Tab-separated table of C-alpha atoms in Angstrom:
chain	number	residue	atom	x	y	z
A	1	MET	CA	51.466	-32.606	61.750
A	2	ASN	CA	49.113	-30.605	59.052
A	3	THR	CA	51.957	-27.821	59.454
A	4	ALA	CA	55.004	-29.693	58.639
A	5	LYS	CA	52.045	-31.621	55.947
A	6	LYS	CA	52.001	-28.408	54.349
A	7	SER	CA	55.400	-27.269	54.505
A	8	THR	CA	56.787	-30.219	53.049
A	9	TYR	CA	54.741	-30.087	50.378
A	10	LEU	CA	55.500	-26.377	50.291
A	11	ARG	CA	59.004	-27.072	50.214
A	12	ASN	CA	58.785	-29.755	47.236
A	13	PHE	CA	56.253	-27.590	45.681
A	14	ILE	CA	59.256	-24.881	45.124
A	15	ILE	CA	62.083	-27.491	44.921
A	16	ALA	CA	60.082	-29.201	41.602
A	17	VAL	CA	59.739	-25.362	40.365
A	18	THR	CA	62.979	-24.464	41.190
A	19	VAL	CA	64.531	-27.733	38.905
A	20	SER	CA	62.610	-27.026	36.430
A	21	VAL	CA	62.990	-23.110	35.822
A	22	ALA	CA	66.770	-24.822	36.355
A	23	ILE	CA	65.840	-27.586	33.008
A	24	LEU	CA	63.680	-25.592	31.095
A	25	ALA	CA	66.845	-22.885	31.524
A	26	ALA	CA	69.672	-25.409	30.902
A	27	GLY	CA	67.714	-25.973	27.437
A	28	ALA	CA	67.448	-22.766	26.254
A	29	LEU	CA	70.572	-22.538	27.038
A	30	TRP	CA	71.641	-25.852	24.566
A	31	VAL	CA	69.199	-24.320	22.366
A	32	LEU	CA	71.113	-21.036	22.079
A	33	LEU	CA	74.681	-22.204	21.929
A	34	GLY	CA	73.526	-25.458	19.206
A	35	TRP	CA	71.979	-22.508	16.873
A	36	ARG	CA	75.585	-20.842	17.844
A	37	SER	CA	77.464	-23.167	16.926
A	38	ALA	CA	75.561	-24.231	13.996
A	39	LEU	CA	75.334	-21.080	12.683
A	40	ASP	CA	78.731	-18.944	13.970
A	41	ILE	CA	80.872	-17.644	11.677
A	42	THR	CA	84.612	-18.944	11.273
A	43	LEU	CA	87.539	-18.429	9.382
A	44	THR	CA	89.605	-21.318	7.467
A	45	ASP	CA	92.747	-20.417	6.238
A	46	LEU	CA	93.313	-22.491	1.964
A	47	ALA	CA	96.348	-21.359	1.075
A	48	GLY	CA	99.083	-18.112	0.836
A	49	ASP	CA	99.771	-15.983	3.811
A	50	PRO	CA	97.116	-15.084	6.464
A	51	ALA	CA	98.890	-12.176	7.503
A	52	ALA	CA	97.713	-10.389	3.970
A	53	LEU	CA	94.508	-9.986	5.579
A	54	ARG	CA	96.550	-7.485	7.711
A	55	GLY	CA	94.983	-3.648	7.247
A	56	PHE	CA	92.060	-5.203	5.439
A	57	THR	CA	88.548	-4.271	7.303
A	58	MET	CA	85.269	-6.599	6.238
A	59	ARG	CA	81.771	-6.314	8.436
A	60	GLY	CA	79.180	-8.309	6.852
A	61	GLN	CA	75.995	-10.582	8.921
A	62	SER	CA	74.627	-13.894	7.839
A	63	TYR	CA	71.007	-14.913	8.113
A	64	PHE	CA	68.831	-18.481	9.250
A	65	ASP	CA	65.508	-18.075	9.999
A	66	THR	CA	65.499	-15.622	12.594
A	67	ALA	CA	68.856	-16.323	14.170
A	68	HIS	CA	71.813	-13.750	12.674
A	69	THR	CA	75.086	-13.939	13.372
A	70	TYR	CA	77.658	-10.413	13.010
A	71	TRP	CA	80.574	-10.829	11.791
A	72	GLU	CA	83.975	-8.010	11.354
A	73	LEU	CA	86.591	-9.533	10.077
A	74	HIS	CA	89.474	-7.116	10.952
A	75	ASP	CA	93.656	-6.407	10.705
A	76	GLY	CA	93.428	-11.024	9.915
A	77	TYR	CA	91.254	-11.348	13.786
A	78	LEU	CA	87.397	-12.549	12.851
A	79	ASP	CA	84.607	-11.372	15.605
A	80	THR	CA	81.138	-13.083	15.528
A	81	GLY	CA	78.284	-11.734	17.868
A	82	PHE	CA	74.778	-13.268	17.830
A	83	ALA	CA	71.401	-12.365	17.725
A	84	LEU	CA	68.418	-15.954	17.968
A	85	ASP	CA	65.821	-13.044	17.134
A	86	PRO	CA	67.234	-9.619	15.934
A	87	ASP	CA	64.322	-7.005	17.696
A	88	SER	CA	63.620	-5.390	14.036
A	89	ILE	CA	61.462	-7.818	11.553
A	90	ASP	CA	63.219	-6.101	8.963
A	91	ASP	CA	66.818	-5.677	10.127
A	92	GLN	CA	67.426	-7.865	7.111
A	93	TYR	CA	67.902	-4.394	5.259
A	94	HIS	CA	69.606	-3.075	7.193
A	95	TYR	CA	72.659	-3.539	5.207
A	96	SER	CA	71.110	-2.944	1.681
A	97	ALA	CA	71.667	-0.574	-0.922
A	98	TRP	CA	68.794	1.704	-1.506
A	99	GLY	CA	67.514	0.966	-4.972
A	100	ALA	CA	64.699	1.903	-7.252
A	101	SER	CA	62.430	1.133	-9.022
A	102	ILE	CA	60.785	1.761	-12.754
A	103	ASN	CA	57.762	1.812	-14.773
A	104	THR	CA	57.437	3.582	-18.045
A	105	LEU	CA	54.351	5.005	-18.741
A	106	TYR	CA	53.170	5.275	-23.261
A	107	ALA	CA	50.539	7.809	-21.907
A	108	VAL	CA	48.334	9.671	-23.921
A	109	ALA	CA	49.789	13.557	-24.925
A	110	PRO	CA	48.054	16.430	-23.016
A	111	LYS	CA	47.562	18.321	-27.050
A	112	VAL	CA	45.264	15.076	-27.826
A	113	ARG	CA	43.665	13.563	-25.354
A	114	ASP	CA	39.966	15.392	-24.911
A	115	GLU	CA	39.524	14.523	-28.409
A	116	VAL	CA	40.588	10.472	-27.681
A	117	ASN	CA	38.576	10.721	-24.471
A	118	ALA	CA	35.671	11.840	-27.443
A	119	ASN	CA	36.008	9.512	-29.470
A	120	ALA	CA	36.842	6.331	-26.982
A	121	GLN	CA	34.017	3.699	-26.985
A	122	ARG	CA	33.002	1.396	-23.522
A	123	VAL	CA	34.224	-2.034	-24.641
A	124	HIS	CA	33.909	-5.280	-22.473
A	125	ALA	CA	37.863	-6.664	-21.503
A	126	TYR	CA	37.951	-9.826	-19.096
A	127	GLN	CA	35.176	-11.631	-17.001
A	128	ASP	CA	32.976	-8.528	-15.318
A	129	THR	CA	35.443	-5.447	-16.416
A	130	TYR	CA	35.000	-3.185	-18.557
A	131	GLN	CA	37.444	-0.644	-20.709
A	132	MET	CA	37.456	2.325	-22.609
A	133	GLN	CA	38.594	2.127	-25.794
A	134	SER	CA	40.478	4.946	-28.355
A	135	THR	CA	43.044	5.603	-30.609
A	136	ALA	CA	46.266	8.073	-30.164
A	137	SER	CA	48.844	8.833	-32.200
A	138	ASP	CA	50.868	11.874	-29.627
A	139	PHE	CA	52.357	9.479	-26.903
A	140	ARG	CA	54.108	11.422	-23.866
A	141	ILE	CA	56.517	8.361	-22.612
A	142	MET	CA	56.542	9.287	-18.398
A	143	ALA	CA	58.992	7.649	-16.135
A	144	GLN	CA	57.445	6.569	-12.862
A	145	ILE	CA	60.604	6.327	-10.566
A	146	TYR	CA	59.777	4.687	-7.374
A	147	ILE	CA	62.051	5.511	-3.740
A	148	GLY	CA	61.261	4.270	-0.959
A	149	SER	CA	57.914	4.951	0.375
A	150	GLY	CA	57.608	7.796	-2.186
A	151	VAL	CA	57.255	7.892	-5.973
A	152	LEU	CA	57.823	10.861	-8.468
A	153	ARG	CA	56.708	10.678	-11.782
A	154	VAL	CA	58.610	13.305	-14.458
A	155	PRO	CA	58.527	13.352	-18.658
A	156	LEU	CA	60.749	11.138	-21.223
A	157	ARG	CA	60.287	12.362	-24.775
A	158	ASP	CA	57.172	12.917	-26.920
A	159	VAL	CA	56.599	11.199	-30.218
A	160	GLU	CA	54.678	11.277	-32.963
A	161	LEU	CA	53.447	8.129	-34.962
A	162	ASP	CA	52.119	7.766	-38.473
A	163	THR	CA	49.233	6.083	-37.979
A	164	PRO	CA	47.042	5.560	-34.547
A	165	ILE	CA	47.280	2.279	-32.626
A	166	THR	CA	44.988	1.425	-30.120
A	167	VAL	CA	44.852	2.903	-26.593
A	168	SER	CA	42.954	1.611	-23.358
A	169	ALA	CA	42.189	2.689	-19.306
A	170	ASN	CA	40.350	0.819	-17.132
A	171	ALA	CA	36.760	2.125	-17.307
A	172	GLU	CA	36.195	1.819	-13.350
A	173	VAL	CA	38.822	2.057	-10.649
A	174	PRO	CA	38.960	-1.679	-9.211
A	175	ALA	CA	40.252	-1.607	-5.873
A	176	TYR	CA	43.631	-3.036	-5.728
A	177	LEU	CA	44.064	-0.364	-9.035
A	178	ASN	CA	46.593	3.299	-7.753
A	179	CYS	CA	47.369	5.923	-10.199
A	180	THR	CA	50.341	4.810	-11.154
A	181	SER	CA	49.019	1.922	-12.860
A	182	ALA	CA	49.307	2.260	-16.237
A	183	SER	CA	45.597	0.990	-16.833
A	184	TYR	CA	43.791	3.463	-15.007
A	185	ASP	CA	44.344	6.476	-17.568
A	186	TYR	CA	44.958	6.145	-20.952
A	187	ALA	CA	48.057	3.752	-22.458
A	188	ALA	CA	49.184	2.440	-25.578
A	189	ASP	CA	47.964	-1.296	-25.645
A	190	PHE	CA	50.533	-1.821	-27.189
A	191	SER	CA	54.242	-0.259	-26.859
A	192	ASP	CA	56.478	-1.673	-29.660
A	193	GLU	CA	55.246	1.469	-32.084
A	194	VAL	CA	56.479	4.136	-29.396
A	195	GLN	CA	59.067	2.702	-26.950
A	196	ASP	CA	62.745	2.820	-27.057
A	197	THR	CA	64.176	-0.537	-25.984
A	198	ASP	CA	67.918	1.896	-25.555
A	199	THR	CA	66.431	3.488	-22.956
A	200	ASP	CA	63.219	3.750	-21.880
A	201	TYR	CA	63.994	0.961	-19.415
A	202	SER	CA	67.926	1.681	-18.712
A	203	TYR	CA	67.414	5.620	-17.575
A	204	ILE	CA	68.759	5.152	-14.057
A	205	ALA	CA	72.476	3.555	-13.425
A	206	GLY	CA	73.586	2.165	-10.705
A	207	GLN	CA	72.110	2.435	-6.355
A	208	ILE	CA	70.401	5.421	-5.081
A	209	PHE	CA	72.339	7.293	-3.311
A	210	SER	CA	73.027	9.876	-0.213
A	211	LEU	CA	72.934	13.552	-2.209
A	212	GLY	CA	73.448	15.953	0.855
A	213	ASN	CA	70.414	15.977	2.961
A	214	GLY	CA	68.272	13.506	-0.024
A	215	GLN	CA	68.854	10.996	-2.128
A	216	GLY	CA	70.383	11.035	-5.505
A	217	LEU	CA	70.349	8.714	-8.538
A	218	ALA	CA	72.396	8.462	-11.851
A	219	TRP	CA	70.520	9.773	-14.869
A	220	ARG	CA	72.305	7.281	-17.574
A	221	TYR	CA	71.449	9.405	-21.417
A	222	THR	CA	70.766	12.423	-22.514
A	223	VAL	CA	66.469	12.117	-23.094
A	224	ALA	CA	64.773	15.088	-25.047
A	225	ASP	CA	65.984	17.595	-23.250
A	226	ARG	CA	67.367	15.936	-19.627
A	227	LYS	CA	70.766	15.256	-19.525
A	228	ALA	CA	72.692	12.440	-18.915
A	229	GLY	CA	74.901	12.981	-14.612
A	230	LEU	CA	73.204	12.949	-11.470
A	231	TYR	CA	69.779	14.247	-9.722
A	232	LYS	CA	68.402	15.021	-6.336
A	233	ALA	CA	65.238	12.916	-6.353
A	234	THR	CA	62.317	14.465	-3.770
A	235	PRO	CA	60.041	11.530	-4.038
A	236	ILE	CA	56.217	12.776	-2.593
A	237	SER	CA	54.330	9.922	-0.581
A	238	TYR	CA	51.530	7.906	-1.309
A	239	ASP	CA	49.368	10.008	1.224
A	240	ASP	CA	50.303	12.932	-1.396
A	241	LEU	CA	49.927	11.589	-3.875
A	242	VAL	CA	46.299	10.328	-3.465
A	243	ALA	CA	45.247	13.841	-2.279
A	244	LEU	CA	46.719	15.701	-5.765
A	245	PRO	CA	43.499	16.737	-7.914
A	246	ALA	CA	41.612	14.673	-10.671
A	247	ASP	CA	42.758	16.840	-13.901
A	248	GLY	CA	41.635	14.469	-16.885
A	249	LYS	CA	38.786	12.408	-17.771
A	250	VAL	CA	38.455	8.756	-18.768
A	251	GLY	CA	34.531	8.544	-20.507
A	252	ASP	CA	32.801	10.179	-17.505
A	253	ARG	CA	35.744	9.140	-14.915
A	254	ASP	CA	37.344	12.041	-13.075
A	255	VAL	CA	41.420	10.884	-13.057
A	256	LEU	CA	44.902	12.241	-13.114
A	257	CYS	CA	46.338	12.274	-15.687
A	258	ALA	CA	49.413	9.648	-16.624
A	259	THR	CA	51.255	12.725	-17.948
A	260	THR	CA	51.271	14.617	-14.495
A	261	GLU	CA	54.552	15.062	-13.182
A	262	PHE	CA	54.889	14.463	-9.748
A	263	GLY	CA	57.742	14.848	-6.936
A	264	THR	CA	60.919	16.575	-8.587
A	265	LEU	CA	64.443	15.642	-10.248
A	266	GLU	CA	66.512	18.049	-10.273
A	267	PRO	CA	70.057	18.622	-11.330
A	268	PHE	CA	72.952	18.247	-9.060
A	269	TYR	CA	75.709	18.006	-11.778
A	270	CYS	CA	75.505	16.662	-15.696
A	271	PRO	CA	79.559	16.853	-16.675
A	272	GLU	CA	79.584	18.416	-20.067
A	273	ASN	CA	81.068	15.118	-21.978
A	274	ALA	CA	78.849	12.574	-20.592
A	275	ARG	CA	77.678	10.110	-23.293
A	276	GLN	CA	76.676	7.653	-20.414
A	277	VAL	CA	76.751	7.983	-16.285
A	278	VAL	CA	76.253	5.068	-14.763
A	279	CYS	CA	77.015	5.349	-10.786
A	280	GLY	CA	76.612	7.955	-8.315
A	281	LEU	CA	78.327	7.681	-4.387
A	282	PRO	CA	79.133	9.576	-1.827
A	283	MET	CA	82.169	9.662	-0.617
A	284	ASP	CA	84.923	11.384	2.042
A	285	ASP	CA	84.861	15.358	2.517
A	286	GLY	CA	81.340	16.206	1.525
A	287	LEU	CA	82.129	14.713	-2.035
A	288	THR	CA	80.234	12.778	-4.466
A	289	LEU	CA	81.806	10.577	-7.396
A	290	CYS	CA	80.687	10.446	-10.316
A	291	VAL	CA	81.574	7.349	-13.251
A	292	TYR	CA	80.685	7.852	-16.586
A	293	LEU	CA	81.293	7.287	-20.261
A	294	ASP	CA	82.835	10.324	-22.841
A	295	PRO	CA	82.060	10.187	-26.001
A	296	LEU	CA	85.291	8.034	-26.984
A	297	ASN	CA	83.497	5.504	-24.444
A	298	MET	CA	86.477	5.633	-21.782
A	299	ALA	CA	85.404	5.310	-18.345
A	300	CYS	CA	85.822	8.537	-16.289
A	301	ALA	CA	85.505	9.417	-12.318
A	302	ASP	CA	84.694	13.284	-11.196
A	303	LEU	CA	84.810	14.266	-7.906
A	304	VAL	CA	82.490	16.938	-7.401
A	305	ASN	CA	81.505	19.557	-4.145
A	306	ALA	CA	77.994	20.316	-2.728
A	307	ALA	CA	77.907	22.900	-5.050
A	308	GLY	CA	77.858	20.517	-8.067
A	309	GLU	CA	81.213	21.844	-9.406
A	310	GLN	CA	84.419	19.624	-10.437
A	311	VAL	CA	87.117	19.449	-8.265
A	312	ASP	CA	89.322	16.310	-9.611
A	313	HIS	CA	88.953	14.253	-12.602
A	314	VAL	CA	90.853	11.091	-13.728
A	315	GLU	CA	90.583	8.474	-16.483
A	316	LEU	CA	89.959	5.245	-15.649
A	317	GLY	CA	92.175	3.464	-18.126
A	318	ILE	CA	88.586	1.381	-19.184
A	319	GLU	CA	86.614	1.280	-22.746
A	320	GLY	CA	82.945	0.804	-22.398
A	321	GLY	CA	82.317	-1.420	-24.989
A	322	LYS	CA	80.171	-1.294	-27.565
A	323	GLY	CA	76.757	-2.654	-25.068
A	324	ASP	CA	75.802	-0.958	-22.005
A	325	PHE	CA	78.445	-0.312	-19.714
A	326	SER	CA	76.782	-0.424	-15.996
A	327	VAL	CA	78.841	-0.591	-12.774
A	328	THR	CA	77.896	-1.870	-8.926
A	329	ALA	CA	79.281	0.038	-5.707
A	330	LEU	CA	80.462	-2.351	-3.543
A	331	PRO	CA	79.574	-2.915	-0.026
A	332	ARG	CA	82.283	-0.352	2.348
A	333	THR	CA	84.095	0.221	5.203
A	334	THR	CA	84.469	4.317	4.716
A	335	ASP	CA	83.797	6.706	2.533
A	336	ARG	CA	87.134	7.990	1.221
A	337	ASP	CA	87.086	3.984	-0.695
A	338	ALA	CA	84.847	3.365	-3.745
A	339	VAL	CA	85.218	0.117	-5.239
A	340	LEU	CA	83.354	-0.411	-8.132
A	341	LYS	CA	82.492	-4.173	-9.760
A	342	VAL	CA	81.659	-3.613	-13.986
A	343	ASP	CA	78.606	-5.633	-14.303
A	344	PHE	CA	78.949	-8.713	-16.527
A	345	ARG	CA	83.600	-8.618	-16.283
A	346	ASN	CA	86.294	-9.250	-14.559
A	347	LEU	CA	86.808	-5.468	-13.661
A	348	PHE	CA	87.144	-4.506	-10.535
A	349	VAL	CA	87.837	-0.143	-10.222
A	350	ALA	CA	89.605	0.840	-6.933
A	351	LEU	CA	89.616	4.432	-5.258
A	352	ARG	CA	90.375	6.630	-2.903
A	353	VAL	CA	90.056	9.754	-2.084
A	354	GLN	CA	91.985	11.907	0.515
A	355	ASP	CA	92.560	15.819	0.698
A	356	GLY	CA	89.635	16.822	-1.266
A	357	LYS	CA	91.160	14.633	-3.844
A	358	PHE	CA	92.022	11.335	-5.821
A	359	SER	CA	94.402	9.629	-4.106
A	360	LEU	CA	94.386	6.174	-6.096
A	361	HIS	CA	92.567	5.099	-8.600
A	362	GLN	CA	93.569	1.962	-9.971
A	363	THR	CA	91.109	-0.878	-12.146
A	364	LEU	CA	91.963	-5.032	-11.305
A	365	SER	CA	91.702	-7.396	-14.458
A	366	ALA	CA	91.128	-10.908	-14.660
A	367	GLU	CA	91.114	-10.412	-18.608
A	368	GLY	CA	94.187	-10.602	-20.847
A	369	GLY	CA	96.682	-12.169	-19.654
A	370	SER	CA	96.291	-11.087	-16.347
A	371	ASN	CA	98.115	-14.006	-13.511
A	372	LEU	CA	94.678	-13.337	-12.075
A	373	GLN	CA	92.275	-15.548	-14.516
A	374	GLY	CA	92.084	-18.815	-11.840
A	375	VAL	CA	89.898	-16.782	-10.252
A	376	ASP	CA	87.873	-14.740	-12.821
A	377	ILE	CA	84.667	-16.961	-11.556
A	378	TYR	CA	85.254	-15.079	-8.093
A	379	MET	CA	85.550	-11.698	-9.198
A	380	ARG	CA	82.522	-11.923	-11.401
A	381	ASN	CA	80.475	-13.487	-8.742
A	382	ALA	CA	82.410	-11.305	-5.656
A	383	GLU	CA	79.698	-9.842	-3.346
A	384	ASP	CA	82.164	-7.313	-1.703
A	385	ALA	CA	85.717	-6.288	-2.278
A	386	VAL	CA	87.434	-4.007	0.282
A	387	LEU	CA	90.679	-1.828	-0.447
A	388	ASN	CA	93.135	-2.504	2.521
A	389	THR	CA	94.968	0.538	4.414
A	390	ALA	CA	97.976	0.213	2.499
A	391	GLY	CA	96.031	1.157	-0.995
A	392	ASP	CA	97.903	-2.193	-2.430
A	393	ALA	CA	94.958	-4.918	-3.327
A	394	LEU	CA	91.797	-6.075	-2.830
A	395	LEU	CA	89.713	-8.915	-0.298
A	396	ILE	CA	87.207	-9.811	-1.948
A	397	ALA	CA	84.622	-11.889	-1.024
A	398	THR	CA	82.657	-14.443	-3.220
A	399	PRO	CA	79.882	-16.516	-1.911
A	400	GLU	CA	80.193	-20.849	-2.198
A	401	TYR	CA	77.456	-23.414	-2.883
A	402	THR	CA	76.679	-26.916	-1.966
A	403	THR	CA	74.894	-28.893	-4.613
A	404	VAL	CA	72.133	-31.986	-3.690
A	405	GLY	CA	71.903	-34.391	-4.998
A	406	GLU	CA	73.694	-35.795	-7.432
A	407	ALA	CA	75.103	-33.132	-10.952
A	408	ASN	CA	72.797	-32.579	-13.489
A	409	ALA	CA	70.211	-35.340	-12.413
A	410	ASP	CA	66.694	-33.935	-11.758
A	411	ASN	CA	66.902	-34.263	-8.250
A	412	SER	CA	69.889	-31.992	-8.229
A	413	TYR	CA	69.569	-28.654	-6.509
A	414	SER	CA	72.488	-25.975	-5.967
A	415	ILE	CA	70.574	-23.624	-2.984
A	416	TYR	CA	72.427	-22.870	-0.397
A	417	GLN	CA	75.942	-20.828	1.011
A	418	THR	CA	77.252	-23.094	2.899
A	419	GLY	CA	80.888	-20.650	2.994
A	420	THR	CA	82.118	-17.533	1.441
A	421	LEU	CA	85.516	-17.737	-0.593
A	422	LEU	CA	88.078	-14.906	0.661
A	423	LEU	CA	91.028	-14.307	-1.768
A	424	VAL	CA	93.870	-11.236	-1.362
A	425	CYS	CA	93.967	-9.739	-4.966
A	426	PRO	CA	97.211	-7.021	-5.652
A	427	LEU	CA	96.074	-4.703	-7.232
A	428	ASP	CA	99.213	-5.008	-9.360
A	429	GLY	CA	97.694	-7.849	-11.137
A	430	SER	CA	100.167	-10.997	-9.615
A	431	ALA	CA	98.739	-14.312	-8.042
A	432	PRO	CA	96.394	-14.096	-5.436
A	433	ARG	CA	98.548	-13.777	-1.488
A	434	TYR	CA	95.618	-15.178	0.224
A	435	ARG	CA	92.678	-17.712	-0.577
A	436	GLY	CA	90.782	-18.442	2.309
A	437	ARG	CA	86.952	-19.273	3.393
A	438	LEU	CA	84.303	-18.338	5.766
A	439	ASN	CA	82.577	-20.933	6.762
A	440	THR	CA	78.634	-19.996	7.930
A	441	GLY	CA	77.917	-23.513	9.863
A	442	GLY	CA	76.705	-25.514	7.547
A	443	GLU	CA	78.944	-28.272	7.658
A	444	ARG	CA	78.691	-28.453	10.836
A	445	ASP	CA	76.605	-31.160	12.749
A	446	TRP	CA	73.790	-29.215	14.298
A	447	GLY	CA	74.396	-26.731	10.526
A	448	ALA	CA	73.404	-30.440	8.781
A	449	GLN	CA	70.470	-31.097	10.558
A	450	LEU	CA	69.118	-27.662	10.187
A	451	ASN	CA	69.626	-28.467	6.576
A	452	SER	CA	67.742	-31.701	6.411
A	453	ASN	CA	65.069	-29.959	4.427
A	454	ILE	CA	66.677	-29.561	0.806
A	455	TYR	CA	63.548	-27.467	-0.358
A	456	ASP	CA	62.798	-25.096	3.063
A	457	TRP	CA	65.583	-24.262	5.547
A	458	PRO	CA	68.787	-24.645	2.446
A	459	ALA	CA	67.413	-21.359	0.918
A	460	ARG	CA	67.230	-19.785	3.208
A	461	ARG	CA	70.473	-19.308	4.262
A	462	TYR	CA	72.679	-16.508	3.104
A	463	MET	CA	75.172	-13.467	3.872
A	464	ASN	CA	75.259	-10.199	2.900
A	465	TYR	CA	77.538	-7.129	3.885
A	466	GLU	CA	77.907	-3.950	6.147
A	467	LEU	CA	78.146	-0.588	4.243
A	468	TYR	CA	79.242	2.074	5.021
A	469	GLU	CA	76.683	4.718	7.224
A	470	LYS	CA	76.205	6.781	4.586
A	471	ASP	CA	74.605	4.236	2.662
A	472	ARG	CA	73.075	2.077	5.302
A	473	VAL	CA	69.509	2.820	4.311
A	474	LYS	CA	66.407	0.897	5.170
A	475	ARG	CA	64.590	0.008	2.813
A	476	LEU	CA	61.058	0.255	3.667
């Protein structure tokens, strides 16, 4: 009797556990399918012929919190994959072009450093902090460039003032202050007298790009003896930076001088006639693209081999204008092609390389009397544009956002992306062949529920685009 009861209890327990596991599994599957249905990418045709999508390849990801949808549009077909929790916590940066951030130091020139320090006075600054203050009229302007997990420092130019101005440095070093900080060593308190607003904060153009086995950057202007051009940048790690020996003093404190150089910036290709270099990009066959303005303010593009020699040149037929000329290299799926967006204008430049030469260079414009004027706002806000196989049209992707609340009211809050508008625009400037929308799921039942808190969840829904392997670098 007892044996039968135990057997019945055990059987019932096993059945209960099995049912519970099945319910949990079904619940997990339901949640997963719910997330998938809410966040999966779908394509809706809006106008034109869907056949116009043939010959294009565009890849990307859509994110909502930890849920990622991976998608690829190819020859008019859309394939998607879904991950509720990707393996890498920094996966969202996997397709980000590597950028450089800069800091400009208005440092005391080496030749007057000892005199400045000898005349410095210790003064009370904020609360319980103190500074060493002095005056100087000779300065060396230094560029600090942060690339990934490293940093390099190079000189920009020297300045000599007619009248000395105040310089200061921290008397003691707080825990948060490292030797790349402006207040670590003597620097101008107010930089208006020494700065050049045209160059000191815009000497790097475009994104960091792969150059050989390292990183390349476009040096925008000729500053002092450094010519405008493409350079190979080799930063040092922060561990190596901390290990550098002190070579100056602030009061009695040993410091690494703000004028001390570290890392290297080696010239790779500096066009003789470049007034302003605006972009560098690795291309097919081990070539590098260099885009620049010539002395007549016209945009040009050169192909450069691994030895830093020009192998092809084209004039792009674009005038730089009176102000700064800048371009963004848009995401791409092959290094044979490059599509450049001319910033602050409705202009795209499409380039293709074949057999070591430019096989295509075409400008698409919505300016003037173009048939694209009706879609100029989409061109201006585009996040991606790719060439088709035939090389006669661009597929342009532009985000669409939903406004929460009443328009122009205090509670209006345009914050979340519900779709991406796709346009197929011929390079001859004729009317678009196709218009469609990649939907991110915000308009569906689950998606609407996920967007119920307009101040939290919707802001975390966004989309980006996959870069070619040479451009795909994790931002550390």
